[in-house]
mmCIF file of C-alpha atoms in Angstrom:
data_model
loop_
_atom_site.group_PDB
_atom_site.id
_atom_site.type_symbol
_atom_site.label_atom_id
_atom_site.label_comp_id
_atom_site.label_asym_id
_atom_site.label_seq_id
_atom_site.Cartn_x
_atom_site.Cartn_y
_atom_site.Cartn_z
ATOM 1 C CA MET J 1 94.292 120.281 31.736
ATOM 2 C CA ALA J 2 96.013 118.032 29.154
ATOM 3 C CA TRP J 3 94.205 115.327 27.372
ATOM 4 C CA ASP J 4 96.940 112.648 27.208
ATOM 5 C CA LEU J 5 95.868 110.192 24.453
ATOM 6 C CA LYS J 6 97.669 107.038 23.669
ATOM 7 C CA ASN J 7 98.184 105.785 20.145
ATOM 8 C CA ASP J 8 97.182 102.207 20.324
ATOM 9 C CA ARG J 9 93.638 102.338 21.629
ATOM 10 C CA PRO J 10 90.437 103.779 20.328
ATOM 11 C CA ILE J 11 90.275 107.583 20.928
ATOM 12 C CA TYR J 12 86.625 107.648 22.050
ATOM 13 C CA LEU J 13 87.312 105.140 24.775
ATOM 14 C CA GLN J 14 90.243 107.272 26.054
ATOM 15 C CA LEU J 15 88.018 110.294 25.996
ATOM 16 C CA ILE J 16 85.374 108.581 28.085
ATOM 17 C CA GLU J 17 87.916 107.455 30.637
ATOM 18 C CA GLU J 18 89.387 110.866 31.005
ATOM 19 C CA ILE J 19 85.967 112.453 31.447
ATOM 20 C CA GLN J 20 85.054 109.761 33.916
ATOM 21 C CA ARG J 21 88.264 110.490 35.761
ATOM 22 C CA ARG J 22 87.580 114.223 35.901
ATOM 23 C CA ILE J 23 84.091 113.614 37.250
ATOM 24 C CA ALA J 24 85.312 111.227 39.905
ATOM 25 C CA ALA J 25 88.228 113.623 40.965
ATOM 26 C CA GLY J 26 85.691 116.443 41.112
ATOM 27 C CA ILE J 27 87.401 118.489 38.488
ATOM 28 C CA TYR J 28 83.939 118.500 36.796
ATOM 29 C CA TYR J 29 81.516 118.996 39.697
ATOM 30 C CA PRO J 30 77.941 117.770 39.722
ATOM 31 C CA GLY J 31 75.652 119.917 37.744
ATOM 32 C CA GLU J 32 78.498 121.645 35.910
ATOM 33 C CA LYS J 33 77.815 122.647 32.292
ATOM 34 C CA LEU J 34 80.295 121.189 29.856
ATOM 35 C CA ASP J 35 81.785 123.249 27.048
ATOM 36 C CA SER J 36 80.357 122.592 23.641
ATOM 37 C CA VAL J 37 81.349 119.424 21.837
ATOM 38 C CA ARG J 38 83.353 121.501 19.321
ATOM 39 C CA ASP J 39 85.292 123.274 22.160
ATOM 40 C CA MET J 40 85.954 120.134 24.064
ATOM 41 C CA ALA J 41 87.107 118.501 20.712
ATOM 42 C CA GLN J 42 89.441 121.363 20.241
ATOM 43 C CA GLN J 43 90.826 121.241 23.717
ATOM 44 C CA ALA J 44 91.624 117.574 23.232
ATOM 45 C CA SER J 45 92.752 118.067 19.598
ATOM 46 C CA VAL J 46 90.287 115.425 18.444
ATOM 47 C CA ASN J 47 87.554 115.201 15.912
ATOM 48 C CA PRO J 48 84.172 116.621 17.001
ATOM 49 C CA ASN J 49 82.527 113.449 15.920
ATOM 50 C CA THR J 50 84.726 111.390 18.205
ATOM 51 C CA MET J 51 83.994 113.652 21.120
ATOM 52 C CA GLN J 52 80.290 113.496 20.321
ATOM 53 C CA LYS J 53 80.491 109.692 20.379
ATOM 54 C CA ALA J 54 82.242 109.672 23.824
ATOM 55 C CA LEU J 55 79.664 112.135 25.303
ATOM 56 C CA SER J 56 76.768 110.055 23.909
ATOM 57 C CA GLU J 57 78.118 107.015 25.691
ATOM 58 C CA LEU J 58 78.475 108.943 28.915
ATOM 59 C CA GLU J 59 74.935 110.112 28.509
ATOM 60 C CA ARG J 60 73.745 106.547 28.120
ATOM 61 C CA ASP J 61 75.535 105.706 31.415
ATOM 62 C CA GLY J 62 73.845 108.584 33.057
ATOM 63 C CA LEU J 63 76.988 110.471 33.882
ATOM 64 C CA VAL J 64 76.120 113.441 31.812
ATOM 65 C CA TYR J 65 72.721 114.629 30.605
ATOM 66 C CA SER J 66 71.763 117.095 27.900
ATOM 67 C CA GLN J 67 69.072 119.759 28.023
ATOM 68 C CA ARG J 68 67.820 119.906 24.442
ATOM 69 C CA THR J 69 69.252 123.124 23.182
ATOM 70 C CA ASN J 70 71.077 124.241 26.353
ATOM 71 C CA GLY J 71 74.065 121.989 26.274
ATOM 72 C CA ARG J 72 75.341 119.123 28.376
ATOM 73 C CA TYR J 73 75.723 118.885 32.181
ATOM 74 C CA ILE J 74 77.365 116.642 34.600
ATOM 75 C CA THR J 75 74.864 114.554 36.504
ATOM 76 C CA GLU J 76 73.666 115.779 39.921
ATOM 77 C CA GLU J 77 72.823 112.323 41.052
ATOM 78 C CA THR J 78 75.491 111.638 43.701
ATOM 79 C CA GLU J 79 74.792 107.860 43.712
ATOM 80 C CA ILE J 80 75.849 107.633 40.073
ATOM 81 C CA ILE J 81 78.976 109.512 40.783
ATOM 82 C CA GLU J 82 79.778 107.364 43.961
ATOM 83 C CA LYS J 83 79.191 104.214 41.849
ATOM 84 C CA LEU J 84 81.622 105.510 39.188
ATOM 85 C CA LYS J 85 84.207 106.261 41.899
ATOM 86 C CA SER J 86 83.960 102.864 43.384
ATOM 87 C CA ASP J 87 84.127 101.232 39.897
ATOM 88 C CA LEU J 88 87.325 103.147 39.144
ATOM 89 C CA ALA J 89 88.750 102.333 42.511
ATOM 90 C CA SER J 90 87.953 98.678 41.987
ATOM 91 C CA LYS J 91 89.619 98.719 38.608
ATOM 92 C CA GLN J 92 92.813 100.395 39.904
ATOM 93 C CA THR J 93 92.946 97.809 42.752
ATOM 94 C CA ASP J 94 92.468 94.896 40.443
ATOM 95 C CA GLU J 95 95.301 96.249 38.264
ATOM 96 C CA PHE J 96 97.501 96.680 41.268
ATOM 97 C CA PHE J 97 96.875 93.186 42.566
ATOM 98 C CA GLU J 98 97.436 91.747 39.106
ATOM 99 C CA LYS J 99 100.857 93.390 38.967
ATOM 100 C CA MET J 100 101.741 92.461 42.546
ATOM 101 C CA TYR J 101 100.817 88.724 41.742
ATOM 102 C CA GLN J 102 103.093 88.942 38.708
ATOM 103 C CA LEU J 103 105.892 90.017 41.082
ATOM 104 C CA GLY J 104 105.243 86.850 43.074
ATOM 105 C CA PHE J 105 103.450 88.210 46.167
ATOM 106 C CA ASN J 106 100.367 86.472 47.609
ATOM 107 C CA ALA J 107 97.320 88.228 48.940
ATOM 108 C CA SER J 108 98.366 88.444 52.631
ATOM 109 C CA GLN J 109 101.842 89.678 51.689
ATOM 110 C CA ILE J 110 100.266 92.377 49.536
ATOM 111 C CA ILE J 111 97.929 93.411 52.329
ATOM 112 C CA SER J 112 100.705 93.766 54.939
ATOM 113 C CA PHE J 113 102.777 95.667 52.361
ATOM 114 C CA VAL J 114 99.986 98.045 51.824
ATOM 115 C CA LYS J 115 99.418 98.496 55.519
ATOM 116 C CA GLN J 116 103.026 99.270 56.068
ATOM 117 C CA LYS J 117 102.967 101.865 53.222
ATOM 118 C CA ALA J 118 99.842 103.451 54.580
ATOM 119 C CA ASN J 119 101.377 103.834 58.061
ATOM 120 C CA THR J 120 104.539 105.487 56.658
ATOM 121 C CA ASN J 121 102.374 107.812 54.497
ATOM 122 C CA GLU J 122 100.222 109.043 57.241
ATOM 123 C CA MET P 1 70.260 106.675 3.239
ATOM 124 C CA THR P 2 71.911 110.047 2.661
ATOM 125 C CA GLN P 3 73.873 110.437 -0.502
ATOM 126 C CA PRO P 4 77.663 110.158 -0.240
ATOM 127 C CA ILE P 5 79.474 113.346 -0.723
ATOM 128 C CA LEU P 6 82.022 111.649 -2.894
ATOM 129 C CA GLN P 7 81.395 108.574 -5.064
ATOM 130 C CA CYS P 8 83.908 106.905 -7.351
ATOM 131 C CA LYS P 9 82.895 104.012 -9.662
ATOM 132 C CA ARG P 10 85.697 102.133 -11.342
ATOM 133 C CA LEU P 11 87.511 105.409 -11.580
ATOM 134 C CA THR P 12 90.585 105.194 -13.637
ATOM 135 C CA LYS P 13 93.181 107.849 -14.621
ATOM 136 C CA VAL P 14 96.028 107.023 -17.020
ATOM 137 C CA PHE P 15 98.840 109.352 -17.886
ATOM 138 C CA GLY P 16 100.526 107.990 -20.950
ATOM 139 C CA ALA P 17 101.861 104.699 -19.983
ATOM 140 C CA LYS P 18 101.375 105.244 -16.271
ATOM 141 C CA THR P 19 98.155 104.264 -14.468
ATOM 142 C CA ALA P 20 97.724 106.751 -11.642
ATOM 143 C CA LEU P 21 94.348 105.335 -10.484
ATOM 144 C CA ALA P 22 93.113 101.831 -11.346
ATOM 145 C CA GLU P 23 89.363 101.211 -11.085
ATOM 146 C CA VAL P 24 88.887 102.883 -7.723
ATOM 147 C CA SER P 25 85.405 102.460 -6.287
ATOM 148 C CA LEU P 26 84.860 104.392 -3.173
ATOM 149 C CA GLU P 27 82.066 106.133 -1.347
ATOM 150 C CA LEU P 28 82.715 108.779 1.289
ATOM 151 C CA PRO P 29 80.029 110.034 3.578
ATOM 152 C CA LYS P 30 78.948 113.527 4.668
ATOM 153 C CA GLY P 31 80.162 115.040 7.906
ATOM 154 C CA LYS P 32 83.443 113.271 8.351
ATOM 155 C CA ILE P 33 87.066 114.143 8.382
ATOM 156 C CA ILE P 34 88.798 111.652 6.208
ATOM 157 C CA GLY P 35 92.446 110.984 5.704
ATOM 158 C CA LEU P 36 93.648 109.996 2.267
ATOM 159 C CA LEU P 37 96.894 108.353 3.048
ATOM 160 C CA GLY P 38 99.483 106.732 0.845
ATOM 161 C CA PRO P 39 103.159 106.870 -0.067
ATOM 162 C CA ASN P 40 104.492 109.232 -2.665
ATOM 163 C CA GLY P 41 103.101 108.628 -6.022
ATOM 164 C CA SER P 42 100.269 106.459 -4.907
ATOM 165 C CA GLY P 43 97.616 108.592 -6.614
ATOM 166 C CA LYS P 44 96.354 110.869 -3.733
ATOM 167 C CA THR P 45 96.777 114.024 -5.651
ATOM 168 C CA THR P 46 95.240 112.500 -8.797
ATOM 169 C CA LEU P 47 92.155 111.539 -6.896
ATOM 170 C CA ILE P 48 91.781 114.946 -5.381
ATOM 171 C CA LYS P 49 92.232 116.694 -8.668
ATOM 172 C CA LEU P 50 89.615 114.469 -10.228
ATOM 173 C CA ALA P 51 87.200 115.388 -7.487
ATOM 174 C CA ALA P 52 88.095 119.091 -7.880
ATOM 175 C CA GLY P 53 87.371 118.828 -11.616
ATOM 176 C CA LEU P 54 90.825 119.661 -12.671
ATOM 177 C CA LEU P 55 91.413 116.351 -14.353
ATOM 178 C CA LYS P 56 89.006 114.225 -16.366
ATOM 179 C CA PRO P 57 88.652 110.421 -15.689
ATOM 180 C CA SER P 58 90.069 108.170 -18.275
ATOM 181 C CA GLU P 59 87.499 105.472 -17.403
ATOM 182 C CA GLY P 60 84.661 105.266 -14.817
ATOM 183 C CA GLU P 61 83.161 108.123 -13.068
ATOM 184 C CA ILE P 62 83.378 110.339 -9.917
ATOM 185 C CA ARG P 63 80.460 112.162 -8.489
ATOM 186 C CA VAL P 64 80.409 115.010 -5.871
ATOM 187 C CA ASP P 65 77.104 115.062 -4.046
ATOM 188 C CA GLY P 66 75.553 113.182 -6.938
ATOM 189 C CA ASN P 67 76.816 115.470 -9.699
ATOM 190 C CA LEU P 68 79.632 115.028 -12.202
ATOM 191 C CA PRO P 69 82.354 117.509 -11.708
ATOM 192 C CA GLY P 70 81.279 120.865 -13.218
ATOM 193 C CA ILE P 71 79.963 124.271 -12.251
ATOM 194 C CA GLU P 72 77.652 122.876 -9.571
ATOM 195 C CA THR P 73 80.307 120.805 -7.843
ATOM 196 C CA LYS P 74 83.014 123.578 -7.954
ATOM 197 C CA ALA P 75 80.575 125.831 -6.067
ATOM 198 C CA VAL P 76 80.417 123.340 -3.215
ATOM 199 C CA VAL P 77 84.042 122.100 -3.251
ATOM 200 C CA SER P 78 86.775 124.026 -1.497
ATOM 201 C CA TYR P 79 90.179 122.895 -2.784
ATOM 202 C CA LEU P 80 93.558 123.556 -1.301
ATOM 203 C CA PRO P 81 96.206 122.460 -3.913
ATOM 204 C CA GLU P 82 99.549 121.199 -2.757
ATOM 205 C CA ARG P 83 101.256 124.165 -4.345
ATOM 206 C CA THR P 84 100.486 127.797 -3.486
ATOM 207 C CA TYR P 85 98.752 129.678 -6.330
ATOM 208 C CA LEU P 86 98.781 133.162 -4.655
ATOM 209 C CA SER P 87 100.521 135.712 -6.829
ATOM 210 C CA ASP P 88 103.434 137.571 -5.412
ATOM 211 C CA TRP P 89 102.148 141.016 -6.237
ATOM 212 C CA MET P 90 99.015 140.578 -4.190
ATOM 213 C CA ARG P 91 98.305 141.794 -0.724
ATOM 214 C CA VAL P 92 96.236 139.764 1.695
ATOM 215 C CA CYS P 93 93.306 142.243 0.959
ATOM 216 C CA ASP P 94 93.544 141.574 -2.748
ATOM 217 C CA VAL P 95 93.330 137.809 -2.155
ATOM 218 C CA LEU P 96 90.265 138.408 0.028
ATOM 219 C CA ASP P 97 88.608 140.445 -2.765
ATOM 220 C CA PHE P 98 89.485 137.697 -5.223
ATOM 221 C CA PHE P 99 87.900 134.952 -3.073
ATOM 222 C CA GLU P 100 84.850 137.112 -2.416
ATOM 223 C CA ASP P 101 84.390 137.655 -6.123
ATOM 224 C CA PHE P 102 84.792 133.913 -6.996
ATOM 225 C CA TYR P 103 82.916 132.208 -4.241
ATOM 226 C CA ALA P 104 79.377 133.007 -3.093
ATOM 227 C CA ASP P 105 80.037 130.956 0.065
ATOM 228 C CA PHE P 106 83.138 132.891 1.132
ATOM 229 C CA ASP P 107 82.950 134.412 4.647
ATOM 230 C CA ARG P 108 85.296 137.307 4.607
ATOM 231 C CA ALA P 109 84.706 138.266 8.306
ATOM 232 C CA ARG P 110 85.747 134.803 9.321
ATOM 233 C CA ALA P 111 88.828 134.922 7.233
ATOM 234 C CA VAL P 112 89.873 138.313 8.524
ATOM 235 C CA ASP P 113 89.301 137.158 12.135
ATOM 236 C CA MET P 114 91.512 134.035 11.632
ATOM 237 C CA LEU P 115 94.242 136.070 9.888
ATOM 238 C CA GLU P 116 94.228 138.563 12.795
ATOM 239 C CA ARG P 117 94.686 135.711 15.294
ATOM 240 C CA LEU P 118 97.853 134.804 13.401
ATOM 241 C CA ASP P 119 98.999 138.399 13.337
ATOM 242 C CA ILE P 120 98.746 138.536 9.543
ATOM 243 C CA THR P 121 97.632 142.071 8.493
ATOM 244 C CA THR P 122 95.447 142.458 5.451
ATOM 245 C CA SER P 123 97.980 144.917 4.037
ATOM 246 C CA ALA P 124 100.759 142.298 4.168
ATOM 247 C CA LYS P 125 102.213 141.375 0.784
ATOM 248 C CA ILE P 126 102.262 137.789 -0.259
ATOM 249 C CA LYS P 127 105.798 138.291 -1.686
ATOM 250 C CA THR P 128 107.309 139.036 1.705
ATOM 251 C CA MET P 129 105.776 136.031 3.389
ATOM 252 C CA SER P 130 107.513 132.767 4.321
ATOM 253 C CA LYS P 131 106.398 129.550 2.759
ATOM 254 C CA GLY P 132 104.733 128.516 5.999
ATOM 255 C CA THR P 133 102.786 131.812 6.280
ATOM 256 C CA LYS P 134 101.636 131.491 2.669
ATOM 257 C CA GLU P 135 100.389 128.116 3.415
ATOM 258 C CA LYS P 136 98.476 129.308 6.387
ATOM 259 C CA VAL P 137 96.919 132.149 4.532
ATOM 260 C CA GLN P 138 95.821 129.780 1.764
ATOM 261 C CA LEU P 139 94.338 127.261 4.285
ATOM 262 C CA ILE P 140 92.438 130.100 6.002
ATOM 263 C CA LEU P 141 90.993 131.192 2.641
ATOM 264 C CA VAL P 142 89.934 127.670 1.793
ATOM 265 C CA MET P 143 88.444 126.983 5.234
ATOM 266 C CA SER P 144 86.552 130.356 5.215
ATOM 267 C CA ARG P 145 84.189 129.058 2.586
ATOM 268 C CA LYS P 146 81.045 127.327 3.641
ATOM 269 C CA ALA P 147 81.624 124.312 1.400
ATOM 270 C CA SER P 148 80.227 120.836 1.483
ATOM 271 C CA LEU P 149 83.498 119.223 0.576
ATOM 272 C CA TYR P 150 86.958 120.463 1.470
ATOM 273 C CA LEU P 151 89.834 118.892 -0.426
ATOM 274 C CA LEU P 152 93.142 119.538 1.319
ATOM 275 C CA ASP P 153 96.121 118.242 -0.542
ATOM 276 C CA GLU P 154 99.069 118.054 1.965
ATOM 277 C CA PRO P 155 97.968 120.971 4.069
ATOM 278 C CA ILE P 156 100.571 120.389 6.737
ATOM 279 C CA GLY P 157 103.621 119.509 4.740
ATOM 280 C CA GLY P 158 105.568 122.727 4.791
ATOM 281 C CA VAL P 159 104.880 124.119 8.233
ATOM 282 C CA ASP P 160 106.477 123.752 11.677
ATOM 283 C CA PRO P 161 104.755 121.625 14.395
ATOM 284 C CA ALA P 162 103.243 124.499 16.252
ATOM 285 C CA ALA P 163 101.652 125.777 12.972
ATOM 286 C CA ARG P 164 100.545 122.220 12.185
ATOM 287 C CA ASP P 165 98.588 122.167 15.503
ATOM 288 C CA TYR P 166 97.119 125.544 14.630
ATOM 289 C CA ILE P 167 96.068 124.290 11.163
ATOM 290 C CA LEU P 168 94.473 121.144 12.549
ATOM 291 C CA ASN P 169 92.633 123.244 15.116
ATOM 292 C CA THR P 170 91.463 125.480 12.369
ATOM 293 C CA ILE P 171 90.112 122.574 10.526
ATOM 294 C CA ILE P 172 88.347 121.124 13.575
ATOM 295 C CA SER P 173 86.861 124.359 14.628
ATOM 296 C CA ASN P 174 85.762 125.560 11.129
ATOM 297 C CA TYR P 175 84.195 122.661 9.362
ATOM 298 C CA ASP P 176 80.522 122.403 10.033
ATOM 299 C CA THR P 177 79.075 118.963 10.829
ATOM 300 C CA ASN P 178 77.497 118.403 7.507
ATOM 301 C CA ALA P 179 80.689 119.020 5.594
ATOM 302 C CA THR P 180 83.287 116.529 4.752
ATOM 303 C CA VAL P 181 87.049 117.314 4.836
ATOM 304 C CA ILE P 182 89.483 115.082 2.944
ATOM 305 C CA ILE P 183 93.049 115.481 3.942
ATOM 306 C CA SER P 184 95.849 113.851 1.933
ATOM 307 C CA THR P 185 99.080 113.436 3.712
ATOM 308 C CA HIS P 186 101.840 111.037 4.523
ATOM 309 C CA LEU P 187 102.365 112.677 7.912
ATOM 310 C CA ILE P 188 99.831 110.489 9.650
ATOM 311 C CA ALA P 189 100.811 110.538 13.266
ATOM 312 C CA ASP P 190 100.164 114.268 13.422
ATOM 313 C CA ILE P 191 96.652 114.110 12.066
ATOM 314 C CA GLU P 192 95.281 110.751 13.093
ATOM 315 C CA GLN P 193 93.537 112.140 16.234
ATOM 316 C CA VAL P 194 91.310 114.408 14.171
ATOM 317 C CA LEU P 195 90.319 111.880 11.551
ATOM 318 C CA ASP P 196 87.115 109.837 11.475
ATOM 319 C CA GLU P 197 88.046 107.609 8.658
ATOM 320 C CA VAL P 198 91.135 106.753 6.648
ATOM 321 C CA VAL P 199 91.538 105.507 3.086
ATOM 322 C CA PHE P 200 94.869 103.826 2.300
ATOM 323 C CA ILE P 201 95.793 104.166 -1.310
ATOM 324 C CA SER P 202 98.634 102.249 -2.877
ATOM 325 C CA LYS P 203 99.782 102.251 -6.552
ATOM 326 C CA GLY P 204 96.455 103.552 -7.707
ATOM 327 C CA ASN P 205 94.320 101.131 -5.635
ATOM 328 C CA VAL P 206 92.335 101.633 -2.453
ATOM 329 C CA VAL P 207 93.779 98.949 -0.099
ATOM 330 C CA LEU P 208 91.875 99.939 3.012
ATOM 331 C CA HIS P 209 88.942 102.030 4.129
ATOM 332 C CA SER P 210 88.099 102.020 7.717
ATOM 333 C CA SER P 211 87.450 104.217 10.773
ATOM 334 C CA VAL P 212 90.420 105.215 12.882
ATOM 335 C CA ASP P 213 88.911 103.698 16.086
ATOM 336 C CA GLU P 214 88.166 100.424 14.167
ATOM 337 C CA ILE P 215 91.740 100.135 13.223
ATOM 338 C CA ARG P 216 92.896 100.769 16.758
ATOM 339 C CA GLU P 217 90.329 98.282 18.144
ATOM 340 C CA GLN P 218 91.135 95.567 15.598
ATOM 341 C CA ASN P 219 94.942 95.893 15.403
ATOM 342 C CA GLY P 220 95.787 97.352 18.809
ATOM 343 C CA LYS P 221 97.946 99.899 16.983
ATOM 344 C CA SER P 222 97.772 103.316 15.676
ATOM 345 C CA VAL P 223 96.969 104.113 12.037
ATOM 346 C CA ASP P 224 100.570 105.390 11.704
ATOM 347 C CA ASP P 225 101.867 102.005 12.809
ATOM 348 C CA LEU P 226 99.522 100.173 10.585
ATOM 349 C CA PHE P 227 100.505 102.318 7.635
ATOM 350 C CA ARG P 228 104.243 101.614 8.230
ATOM 351 C CA GLU P 229 103.369 97.906 8.274
ATOM 352 C CA VAL P 230 101.196 97.962 5.128
ATOM 353 C CA PHE P 231 103.580 100.035 3.141
ATOM 354 C CA LYS P 232 106.895 98.569 4.455
ATOM 355 C CA CYS P 233 109.577 99.102 1.926
#
């Protein structure tokens, strides 16, 4: 799994977003033990301190928890994961709407466009 | 507050008519990977050599973990010079003996393990190695010490991109969290992901000292882009 990091934004934010994405997508499943900070840093080719910072933030949000000496785990509380999923979905939708507005569509045009797409994709 | 690992107070170094460093005041914390960035001839190597105790300041002072450069600081500083100093007649095992004799904190097993992973045998002769392989051997030696301060002068200059990745990985995976690594380079794009902080140095002066994420947050651009802007010719 590649960690695709962009150049113009803080690295720890991008690490947070990537880990969130993996949790939401089920790549990291509830209760899964994460690799050590050092290993994760190496996989992402980033500084361990930066990875540490990202994981601390995720811990603060309750998405991961640590067991003192035993390492870090993905939360088992499904509500937190569901909340994350809906937050991410909402963000995606906002971005989509924003782009469609920029192209000159109004809300009802966008909705009928989406419906049409959904039908052809089924 | 914990003591900075490297502290410079109005540090000045003059070579004849040329001022290499001009009243540099700088404090670098423990446990960070720090990029020392600047164009050619900006004073990067001079600063590193002063920290390594190979040069004496003309004015001001430099302290490593609170001490002036000397026997105590050399025991805790692991220095990778920009040029290789391994003698041609040596085999890898001779160099390992050499480091074991010199440095109490040298971890031979770790060095051998890393060499093996690069398919470098201990019986290989330095003389027959390519420039890139020599650089890798030397970096492995330097990173196999359990030092408090690693000074790496242009560690990625002469190697191919794949080896560069390997070297950066070696640095990430081998430094312990209380140690500080200072990497001087002008190849910023390749290393900025692994840096905590950067120090921009220009014509003997420190012009910027900031964290990588701060730079990205405040400027919306990479350190590499900022560098190109600051040092535009």
